[in-house]
Amino acid sequence: MKFTDYPIVPEIKKAISELGWNKPTDIQFKAIQSILDGEDVLAIAQTGTGKTASFVIPIIDKIAKSKHKYKSNGISALVMVPTRELAKQIEGVFKEIGKHTKVRPMAILGGVEQDYQIEQLRGKVDIVIATPGRMFDLISQGHLVVSEIRTLVLDEADHMLDLGFIKDIRDLMKHIPQKRQTLFFSATIDKDIKKIAYDLVRNAIRIQISPKNPVAKNIAHSVSYVEMDDKRFFLENLVKENENKKIIAFVRTKVRAERVVKAMERVGIQAEALHGDVDQKKRFSILTRFRNGENKLLVTTDVAARGIDIQGVEAVVNYDLPDVAENYVHRIGRTGRGKDKGWAISFCSKEEKNYLLAIEEFVGYKIAEYGISKDDYEAIVEESESQNYDWQKLMAQEDLWKSKKKNK
Ligand code: AMP
């Protein structure tokens, strides 16, 4: 099936062809027609599968087709998401795919001027993509009218539950029509997700993408055994061997993110840290620099990186293994987006073996080892520029010490 075969408006087909997409991905193939037919959907799909466009395409199509006959004061579709980045990113996909239509999306985020958002809402907005906080403020002040919503999307519902947004989701139901289409997306499924999903959807079409292997097919991922103190040498080596490629390295804490960046800078590698303490403005500029390729190495934590979609990330490095197994899948899903190929490598130290076992249990198989021979291991540690740097520093100190002795 090609995009040209779908009964969608030509303006959308044009935008899709400009994006260079020929065929729908698996989730798109399974979801688009059902959504166009007005069905509820319950989809278990990870980021990287093309899930965003699977709801964006039919939503824009429906609004584009009904625009001339349907006059409303409120928005027609609401997409609720856990993070600001995800909201911005989904808004971007709506804009891209809807650029030849008159359908208007808008992301509503906290942390930015509310007045500007109110102003924008006064113009005609068809689709709102929002995180809960600011959205409720605007609903209660009457600036955002959700009583005419025809399609509700909950994206990354598992992450919303993790962040404690369950009450918000339930509160929202009081404001929106009972008769609506609900599209529920989650990367993982468990008892709690099922409960909330089945409370929201009606006779939903169930779609599960690669249930046994939550890692996208186009990501080659493996593990190497590297001791904690040696990890920086291996990251240095990897970055230098992959010059001009975009790489994301994941670490467990903010402090480690800063430390790894410093260690890389010492060996002449330009890197930037993205973590919870980086303010919103700086985050956007860091992500823009990474997106543009001005900065090739992004060192980040799980929370800070969730949901970011950057084209052409060649590799993901698990500098530290995640302590929550599921995050492994989210992390490595930053590479191999859509139909691109990507690779991921995890540096597992002795102390982290249990994390690796938990990850293997989660993905359902043993992760291939990328073996490093003893000689190679030693060579990588010895060849590090930081070793040279330390030598130079030591020699300089030695000289200083000698000259001090001489001068006495
Ligand atoms: P998502 O899972 O929605 O985060 O999408 C992952 C990536 O896949 C995005 O970067 C999209 O641009 C890309 N993508 C989505 N659909 C297609 C398609 N049919 N063909 C090629 N790339 C796609």
Short mmCIF file of C-alpha atoms and ligand atoms in Angstrom, two decimals:
data_model
loop_
_atom_site.label_atom_id
_atom_site.label_comp_id
_atom_site.label_asym_id
_atom_site.label_seq_id
_atom_site.Cartn_x
_atom_site.Cartn_y
_atom_site.Cartn_z
CA MET A 1 0.00 0.00 0.00
CA LYS A 2 1.26 3.46 -0.89
CA PHE A 3 0.22 6.81 0.55
CA THR A 4 -1.20 7.70 -2.84
CA ASP A 5 -3.74 4.86 -2.46
CA TYR A 6 -5.35 6.34 0.66
CA PRO A 7 -8.63 8.25 0.42
CA ILE A 8 -7.03 11.37 1.91
CA VAL A 9 -7.02 14.91 0.54
CA PRO A 10 -4.36 15.66 -2.13
CA GLU A 11 -2.85 18.42 0.04
CA ILE A 12 -1.76 15.80 2.59
CA LYS A 13 -0.42 13.48 -0.10
CA LYS A 14 1.63 16.37 -1.46
CA ALA A 15 3.16 17.10 1.95
CA ILE A 16 3.93 13.42 2.53
CA SER A 17 5.63 13.15 -0.82
CA GLU A 18 7.67 16.27 -0.03
CA LEU A 19 8.84 14.54 3.14
CA GLY A 20 10.08 11.75 0.91
CA TRP A 21 7.88 9.09 2.50
CA ASN A 22 6.66 6.48 0.05
CA LYS A 23 5.10 3.74 2.06
CA PRO A 24 3.35 3.79 5.42
CA THR A 25 5.21 2.19 8.31
CA ASP A 26 3.69 -0.82 10.03
CA ILE A 27 1.71 1.20 12.57
CA GLN A 28 0.55 3.64 9.90
CA PHE A 29 -0.61 0.76 7.73
CA LYS A 30 -2.56 -0.70 10.64
CA ALA A 31 -3.98 2.53 12.08
CA ILE A 32 -4.67 5.13 9.39
CA GLN A 33 -7.62 3.46 7.66
CA SER A 34 -9.32 2.57 10.97
CA ILE A 35 -8.93 6.11 12.24
CA LEU A 36 -10.31 7.47 8.97
CA ASP A 37 -13.27 5.13 9.45
CA GLY A 38 -13.94 6.67 12.85
CA GLU A 39 -12.85 3.71 14.98
CA ASP A 40 -11.25 4.01 18.40
CA VAL A 41 -7.69 2.72 18.48
CA LEU A 42 -5.59 1.23 21.22
CA ALA A 43 -2.02 0.98 19.98
CA ILE A 44 1.08 -0.34 21.65
CA ALA A 45 3.89 1.21 19.69
CA GLN A 46 7.22 2.72 20.55
CA THR A 47 8.57 5.99 19.41
CA GLY A 48 10.44 5.60 16.15
CA THR A 49 7.74 3.46 14.55
CA GLY A 50 6.04 6.38 12.83
CA LYS A 51 3.18 6.40 15.33
CA THR A 52 2.79 10.20 15.30
CA ALA A 53 1.91 10.39 11.61
CA SER A 54 -0.45 7.43 12.08
CA PHE A 55 -2.84 9.74 13.92
CA VAL A 56 -1.74 13.08 12.42
CA ILE A 57 -2.64 12.09 8.83
CA PRO A 58 -6.24 10.98 9.48
CA ILE A 59 -6.93 13.82 11.93
CA ILE A 60 -5.84 16.47 9.43
CA ASP A 61 -7.76 14.72 6.68
CA LYS A 62 -11.00 14.71 8.64
CA ILE A 63 -10.71 18.34 9.63
CA ALA A 64 -9.70 19.41 6.11
CA LYS A 65 -12.71 17.61 4.65
CA SER A 66 -15.18 19.00 7.17
CA LYS A 67 -13.81 22.52 7.31
CA HIS A 68 -16.22 24.09 4.88
CA LYS A 69 -19.34 22.44 6.31
CA TYR A 70 -18.49 22.45 10.00
CA LYS A 71 -18.46 25.73 11.89
CA SER A 72 -17.24 25.52 15.43
CA ASN A 73 -15.84 27.77 18.11
CA GLY A 74 -13.84 25.09 19.78
CA ILE A 75 -11.08 22.79 18.67
CA SER A 76 -11.86 19.52 16.89
CA ALA A 77 -8.97 17.42 18.13
CA LEU A 78 -6.94 17.33 21.31
CA VAL A 79 -3.67 15.48 21.72
CA MET A 80 -2.58 15.04 25.31
CA VAL A 81 1.10 14.28 25.90
CA PRO A 82 3.42 13.92 28.90
CA THR A 83 6.18 16.39 27.99
CA ARG A 84 6.68 19.77 26.39
CA GLU A 85 9.19 18.43 23.91
CA LEU A 86 6.76 15.83 22.72
CA ALA A 87 4.05 18.49 22.37
CA LYS A 88 6.36 20.69 20.25
CA GLN A 89 7.45 17.75 18.20
CA ILE A 90 3.91 16.57 17.46
CA GLU A 91 2.90 20.14 16.62
CA GLY A 92 5.78 20.11 14.13
CA VAL A 93 4.47 16.93 12.49
CA PHE A 94 0.96 18.42 12.24
CA LYS A 95 2.42 21.56 10.67
CA GLU A 96 4.53 19.61 8.23
CA ILE A 97 1.81 17.22 7.10
CA GLY A 98 -0.89 19.89 7.13
CA LYS A 99 1.13 22.63 5.50
CA HIS A 100 -0.90 22.67 2.27
CA THR A 101 -4.23 22.56 4.14
CA LYS A 102 -5.94 25.23 6.21
CA VAL A 103 -5.92 23.05 9.31
CA ARG A 104 -4.28 24.82 12.23
CA PRO A 105 -2.49 23.02 15.04
CA MET A 106 -1.17 24.62 18.20
CA ALA A 107 0.97 23.34 21.05
CA ILE A 108 -0.01 24.55 24.50
CA LEU A 109 2.87 24.35 26.94
CA GLY A 110 3.64 25.61 30.38
CA GLY A 111 6.74 27.71 30.86
CA VAL A 112 5.85 30.21 28.11
CA GLU A 113 3.75 33.40 28.16
CA GLN A 114 0.07 32.60 28.59
CA ASP A 115 -1.14 35.83 26.95
CA TYR A 116 0.43 34.88 23.66
CA GLN A 117 -1.30 31.51 23.80
CA ILE A 118 -4.65 33.18 24.52
CA GLU A 119 -4.10 35.47 21.56
CA GLN A 120 -3.36 32.49 19.32
CA LEU A 121 -6.43 30.63 20.52
CA ARG A 122 -8.58 33.60 19.51
CA GLY A 123 -7.62 32.97 15.93
CA LYS A 124 -8.91 29.73 14.53
CA VAL A 125 -7.18 26.70 16.03
CA ASP A 126 -8.36 23.20 15.05
CA ILE A 127 -6.00 20.94 16.94
CA VAL A 128 -4.38 21.45 20.32
CA ILE A 129 -1.42 19.42 21.49
CA ALA A 130 -0.95 19.92 25.21
CA THR A 131 0.62 18.87 28.46
CA PRO A 132 -1.94 18.89 31.27
CA GLY A 133 -1.02 21.91 33.46
CA ARG A 134 -1.45 24.92 31.16
CA MET A 135 -4.25 23.22 29.28
CA PHE A 136 -6.44 23.09 32.40
CA ASP A 137 -5.67 26.74 33.20
CA LEU A 138 -6.86 27.76 29.76
CA ILE A 139 -9.95 25.55 29.91
CA SER A 140 -10.98 26.90 33.30
CA GLN A 141 -10.50 30.50 32.13
CA GLY A 142 -12.67 29.76 29.10
CA HIS A 143 -9.94 30.42 26.53
CA LEU A 144 -9.76 26.84 25.39
CA VAL A 145 -13.10 25.29 24.43
CA VAL A 146 -12.95 21.51 24.41
CA SER A 147 -16.67 20.75 24.42
CA GLU A 148 -16.72 20.12 20.67
CA ILE A 149 -13.79 17.79 20.44
CA ARG A 150 -14.37 14.93 18.07
CA THR A 151 -11.02 13.18 18.39
CA LEU A 152 -8.96 12.73 21.54
CA VAL A 153 -5.43 11.33 21.38
CA LEU A 154 -3.46 10.20 24.40
CA ASP A 155 0.14 9.74 23.38
CA GLU A 156 2.80 7.97 25.46
CA ALA A 157 0.09 7.14 27.96
CA ASP A 158 2.47 4.95 29.97
CA HIS A 159 4.74 7.91 30.51
CA MET A 160 1.76 10.06 31.52
CA LEU A 161 0.86 7.51 34.14
CA ASP A 162 4.49 7.42 35.37
CA LEU A 163 4.38 11.18 35.78
CA GLY A 164 1.15 10.98 37.79
CA PHE A 165 -1.14 12.51 35.16
CA ILE A 166 -3.85 9.94 35.69
CA LYS A 167 -6.10 12.35 37.58
CA ASP A 168 -5.64 14.95 34.84
CA ILE A 169 -6.70 12.46 32.22
CA ARG A 170 -9.80 11.61 34.20
CA ASP A 171 -10.56 15.30 34.87
CA LEU A 172 -10.35 16.07 31.19
CA MET A 173 -13.09 13.52 30.47
CA LYS A 174 -15.53 15.73 32.41
CA HIS A 175 -14.98 18.53 29.92
CA ILE A 176 -15.09 16.73 26.59
CA PRO A 177 -17.98 15.02 24.78
CA GLN A 178 -18.70 11.38 25.60
CA LYS A 179 -19.36 10.73 21.96
CA ARG A 180 -15.93 11.08 20.41
CA GLN A 181 -13.17 9.10 18.83
CA THR A 182 -10.36 8.12 21.21
CA LEU A 183 -6.90 7.10 20.08
CA PHE A 184 -4.75 5.68 22.83
CA PHE A 185 -1.02 5.17 22.31
CA SER A 186 1.43 3.63 24.75
CA ALA A 187 4.93 2.22 24.35
CA THR A 188 4.31 -0.48 26.94
CA ILE A 189 1.30 -2.19 28.37
CA ASP A 190 0.52 -3.39 31.88
CA LYS A 191 -2.46 -3.72 34.21
CA ASP A 192 -2.73 0.02 34.96
CA ILE A 193 -2.46 1.07 31.34
CA LYS A 194 -5.07 -1.47 30.32
CA LYS A 195 -7.46 -0.17 32.95
CA ILE A 196 -7.22 3.45 31.89
CA ALA A 197 -7.25 2.49 28.20
CA TYR A 198 -10.42 0.45 28.48
CA ASP A 199 -12.10 3.20 30.48
CA LEU A 200 -11.50 5.59 27.61
CA VAL A 201 -11.85 3.68 24.36
CA ARG A 202 -14.93 1.96 22.94
CA ASN A 203 -14.72 -1.20 20.83
CA ALA A 204 -11.21 -0.18 19.97
CA ILE A 205 -9.11 -1.66 17.20
CA ARG A 206 -6.07 -3.09 18.98
CA ILE A 207 -2.74 -2.66 17.33
CA GLN A 208 0.50 -3.96 18.70
CA ILE A 209 3.76 -3.33 16.92
CA SER A 210 6.51 -5.92 17.44
CA PRO A 211 5.10 -7.19 20.70
CA LYS A 212 7.99 -9.57 21.33
CA ASN A 213 10.73 -7.19 20.45
CA PRO A 214 10.09 -3.65 21.60
CA VAL A 215 13.27 -2.52 19.87
CA ALA A 216 12.70 -1.34 16.30
CA LYS A 217 14.06 -3.74 13.67
CA ASN A 218 16.34 -1.14 12.16
CA ILE A 219 18.36 -0.58 15.34
CA ALA A 220 21.41 -2.83 15.79
CA HIS A 221 22.15 -2.87 19.48
CA SER A 222 24.84 -4.56 21.51
CA VAL A 223 26.68 -4.39 24.79
CA SER A 224 30.37 -4.11 25.65
CA TYR A 225 31.87 -4.73 29.04
CA VAL A 226 33.67 -1.58 30.13
CA GLU A 227 34.66 -0.68 33.65
CA MET A 228 33.10 2.42 35.18
CA ASP A 229 36.33 4.43 35.27
CA ASP A 230 37.22 3.54 31.69
CA LYS A 231 33.96 4.53 30.08
CA ARG A 232 35.15 7.99 29.10
CA PHE A 233 38.02 6.51 27.05
CA PHE A 234 35.59 4.33 25.15
CA LEU A 235 33.20 7.20 24.50
CA GLU A 236 36.11 9.31 23.29
CA ASN A 237 37.26 6.53 20.99
CA LEU A 238 33.79 5.96 19.64
CA VAL A 239 33.15 9.64 18.96
CA LYS A 240 36.52 10.10 17.27
CA GLU A 241 35.96 7.04 15.09
CA ASN A 242 32.58 8.37 14.05
CA GLU A 243 33.52 11.87 13.17
CA ASN A 244 30.68 14.04 11.89
CA LYS A 245 28.02 11.66 13.10
CA LYS A 246 25.35 12.64 15.58
CA ILE A 247 25.62 10.66 18.80
CA ILE A 248 23.53 10.73 21.96
CA ALA A 249 25.11 9.41 25.17
CA PHE A 250 22.84 8.56 28.09
CA VAL A 251 23.98 8.84 31.68
CA ARG A 252 22.12 8.22 34.89
CA THR A 253 22.35 11.59 36.63
CA LYS A 254 22.69 15.31 35.93
CA VAL A 255 26.04 15.40 37.68
CA ARG A 256 27.36 12.63 35.50
CA ALA A 257 26.08 14.40 32.38
CA GLU A 258 28.12 17.49 33.28
CA ARG A 259 31.13 15.38 34.18
CA VAL A 260 31.10 13.44 30.92
CA VAL A 261 30.86 16.69 28.94
CA LYS A 262 33.89 18.05 30.80
CA ALA A 263 35.83 14.83 30.22
CA MET A 264 35.04 15.01 26.49
CA GLU A 265 35.99 18.68 26.29
CA ARG A 266 39.36 17.86 27.86
CA VAL A 267 40.10 15.56 24.93
CA GLY A 268 38.97 18.05 22.32
CA ILE A 269 35.46 16.76 21.76
CA GLN A 270 32.72 19.33 21.75
CA ALA A 271 29.71 18.10 23.69
CA GLU A 272 26.67 19.53 25.44
CA ALA A 273 24.71 18.30 28.43
CA LEU A 274 20.92 18.21 28.52
CA HIS A 275 19.32 17.46 31.87
CA GLY A 276 16.59 18.54 34.25
CA ASP A 277 18.44 21.63 35.48
CA VAL A 278 18.84 23.12 32.02
CA ASP A 279 16.18 25.80 31.59
CA GLN A 280 13.64 25.71 28.77
CA LYS A 281 15.32 28.35 26.61
CA LYS A 282 18.69 26.70 26.85
CA ARG A 283 17.16 23.30 26.14
CA PHE A 284 15.72 24.51 22.86
CA SER A 285 19.02 26.04 21.81
CA ILE A 286 21.00 22.92 22.78
CA LEU A 287 18.57 20.77 20.81
CA THR A 288 18.71 23.14 17.85
CA ARG A 289 22.51 23.02 17.79
CA PHE A 290 22.40 19.24 17.93
CA ARG A 291 19.73 19.08 15.24
CA ASN A 292 21.79 21.36 12.97
CA GLY A 293 24.92 19.34 13.56
CA GLU A 294 26.78 22.27 15.15
CA ASN A 295 27.26 20.04 18.13
CA LYS A 296 27.61 16.32 17.47
CA LEU A 297 27.56 14.80 20.94
CA LEU A 298 24.62 15.24 23.26
CA VAL A 299 25.02 13.87 26.77
CA THR A 300 21.68 13.47 28.45
CA THR A 301 19.54 11.82 31.12
CA ASP A 302 16.40 9.76 30.56
CA VAL A 303 13.96 12.39 31.71
CA ALA A 304 15.55 15.20 29.71
CA ALA A 305 15.62 13.21 26.47
CA ARG A 306 12.24 11.55 26.53
CA GLY A 307 10.30 12.18 23.37
CA ILE A 308 12.93 14.15 21.46
CA ASP A 309 12.90 13.39 17.77
CA ILE A 310 16.03 14.34 15.90
CA GLN A 311 16.67 13.10 12.41
CA GLY A 312 19.92 11.40 11.58
CA VAL A 313 21.11 10.33 15.03
CA GLU A 314 23.66 7.73 14.01
CA ALA A 315 24.15 6.11 17.38
CA VAL A 316 23.03 5.97 20.96
CA VAL A 317 25.53 5.17 23.67
CA ASN A 318 24.32 3.91 27.00
CA TYR A 319 27.24 5.34 28.88
CA ASP A 320 25.45 4.20 32.02
CA LEU A 321 22.90 1.44 31.82
CA PRO A 322 19.40 2.62 32.73
CA ASP A 323 18.15 1.46 36.10
CA VAL A 324 14.62 1.19 34.68
CA ALA A 325 14.74 -1.52 32.01
CA GLU A 326 12.02 0.03 29.89
CA ASN A 327 14.08 3.19 29.47
CA TYR A 328 16.56 1.15 27.46
CA VAL A 329 13.98 0.94 24.69
CA HIS A 330 13.17 4.65 24.86
CA ARG A 331 16.84 5.55 24.80
CA ILE A 332 17.88 3.50 21.84
CA GLY A 333 14.72 4.54 20.00
CA ARG A 334 16.41 7.95 19.49
CA THR A 335 18.33 6.36 16.62
CA GLY A 336 16.92 4.38 13.68
CA ARG A 337 13.94 6.72 13.35
CA GLY A 338 11.33 5.79 10.78
CA LYS A 339 13.07 3.83 8.05
CA ASP A 340 16.61 4.99 8.92
CA LYS A 341 19.11 2.53 10.30
CA GLY A 342 20.77 3.16 13.63
CA TRP A 343 22.96 1.48 16.18
CA ALA A 344 23.28 1.50 19.92
CA ILE A 345 25.96 0.34 22.29
CA SER A 346 25.82 -0.06 26.05
CA PHE A 347 28.86 0.21 28.27
CA CYS A 348 28.18 -2.29 31.04
CA SER A 349 30.43 -2.28 34.10
CA LYS A 350 30.63 -5.01 36.73
CA GLU A 351 28.28 -3.05 38.97
CA GLU A 352 25.66 -2.80 36.24
CA LYS A 353 25.25 -6.46 35.32
CA ASN A 354 21.90 -6.69 37.10
CA TYR A 355 20.58 -3.79 35.08
CA LEU A 356 21.60 -5.61 31.93
CA LEU A 357 19.75 -8.75 33.05
CA ALA A 358 16.62 -6.69 33.71
CA ILE A 359 16.88 -5.12 30.26
CA GLU A 360 17.29 -8.51 28.64
CA GLU A 361 14.24 -9.74 30.46
CA PHE A 362 12.30 -6.70 29.28
CA VAL A 363 13.22 -7.01 25.61
CA GLY A 364 12.85 -10.78 25.79
CA TYR A 365 16.27 -11.88 24.56
CA LYS A 366 19.97 -11.71 25.28
CA ILE A 367 21.61 -8.60 23.89
CA ALA A 368 24.52 -9.39 21.59
CA GLU A 369 27.95 -8.69 23.01
CA TYR A 370 30.29 -6.47 21.06
CA GLY A 371 33.45 -8.10 22.35
CA ILE A 372 36.58 -6.04 22.99
CA SER A 373 39.79 -8.03 23.24
CA LYS A 374 42.13 -7.37 26.14
CA ASP A 375 44.67 -5.79 23.79
CA ASP A 376 42.10 -3.53 22.19
CA TYR A 377 40.74 -2.58 25.58
CA GLU A 378 44.18 -1.56 26.80
CA ALA A 379 44.96 0.25 23.58
CA ILE A 380 41.78 2.33 23.81
CA VAL A 381 42.58 3.35 27.37
CA GLU A 382 46.21 4.11 26.54
CA GLU A 383 45.50 5.98 23.34
CA SER A 384 43.15 8.38 25.02
CA GLU A 385 44.15 11.99 24.59
CA SER A 386 43.36 12.50 28.22
CA GLN A 387 46.08 10.03 29.09
CA ASN A 388 48.50 12.12 27.03
CA TYR A 389 47.12 15.17 28.68
CA ASP A 390 47.73 13.65 32.10
CA TRP A 391 51.24 12.69 31.07
CA GLN A 392 51.97 16.16 29.88
CA LYS A 393 50.57 17.57 33.05
CA LEU A 394 52.60 15.16 35.13
CA MET A 395 55.76 15.99 33.22
CA ALA A 396 55.11 19.67 33.57
CA GLN A 397 54.65 19.22 37.28
CA GLU A 398 57.81 17.17 37.46
CA ASP A 399 59.74 19.95 35.66
CA LEU A 400 58.27 22.53 37.95
CA TRP A 401 59.21 20.45 40.94
CA LYS A 402 62.76 19.97 39.61
CA SER A 403 63.18 23.66 38.88
CA LYS A 404 61.89 24.53 42.34
CA LYS A 405 64.45 22.17 43.83
CA LYS A 406 67.21 23.69 41.70
CA ASN A 407 66.29 27.21 42.76
CA LYS A 408 66.45 26.37 46.44
P1 AMP B 1 7.54 8.64 15.51
O1 AMP B 1 7.50 7.18 15.86
O2 AMP B 1 6.20 9.18 15.22
O3 AMP B 1 8.27 9.43 16.55
O4 AMP B 1 8.32 8.80 14.11
C1 AMP B 1 9.63 8.43 13.95
C2 AMP B 1 10.27 9.01 12.69
O5 AMP B 1 9.83 8.32 11.53
C3 AMP B 1 10.04 10.47 12.45
O6 AMP B 1 11.29 11.09 12.34
C4 AMP B 1 9.30 10.52 11.13
O7 AMP B 1 9.74 11.62 10.37
C5 AMP B 1 9.66 9.22 10.44
N1 AMP B 1 8.57 8.64 9.62
C6 AMP B 1 7.27 8.53 9.97
N2 AMP B 1 6.56 7.91 9.01
C7 AMP B 1 7.42 7.62 8.01
C8 AMP B 1 7.26 6.95 6.74
N3 AMP B 1 6.09 6.47 6.33
N4 AMP B 1 8.36 6.82 5.97
C9 AMP B 1 9.55 7.29 6.40
N5 AMP B 1 9.77 7.92 7.60
C10 AMP B 1 8.70 8.06 8.39
#
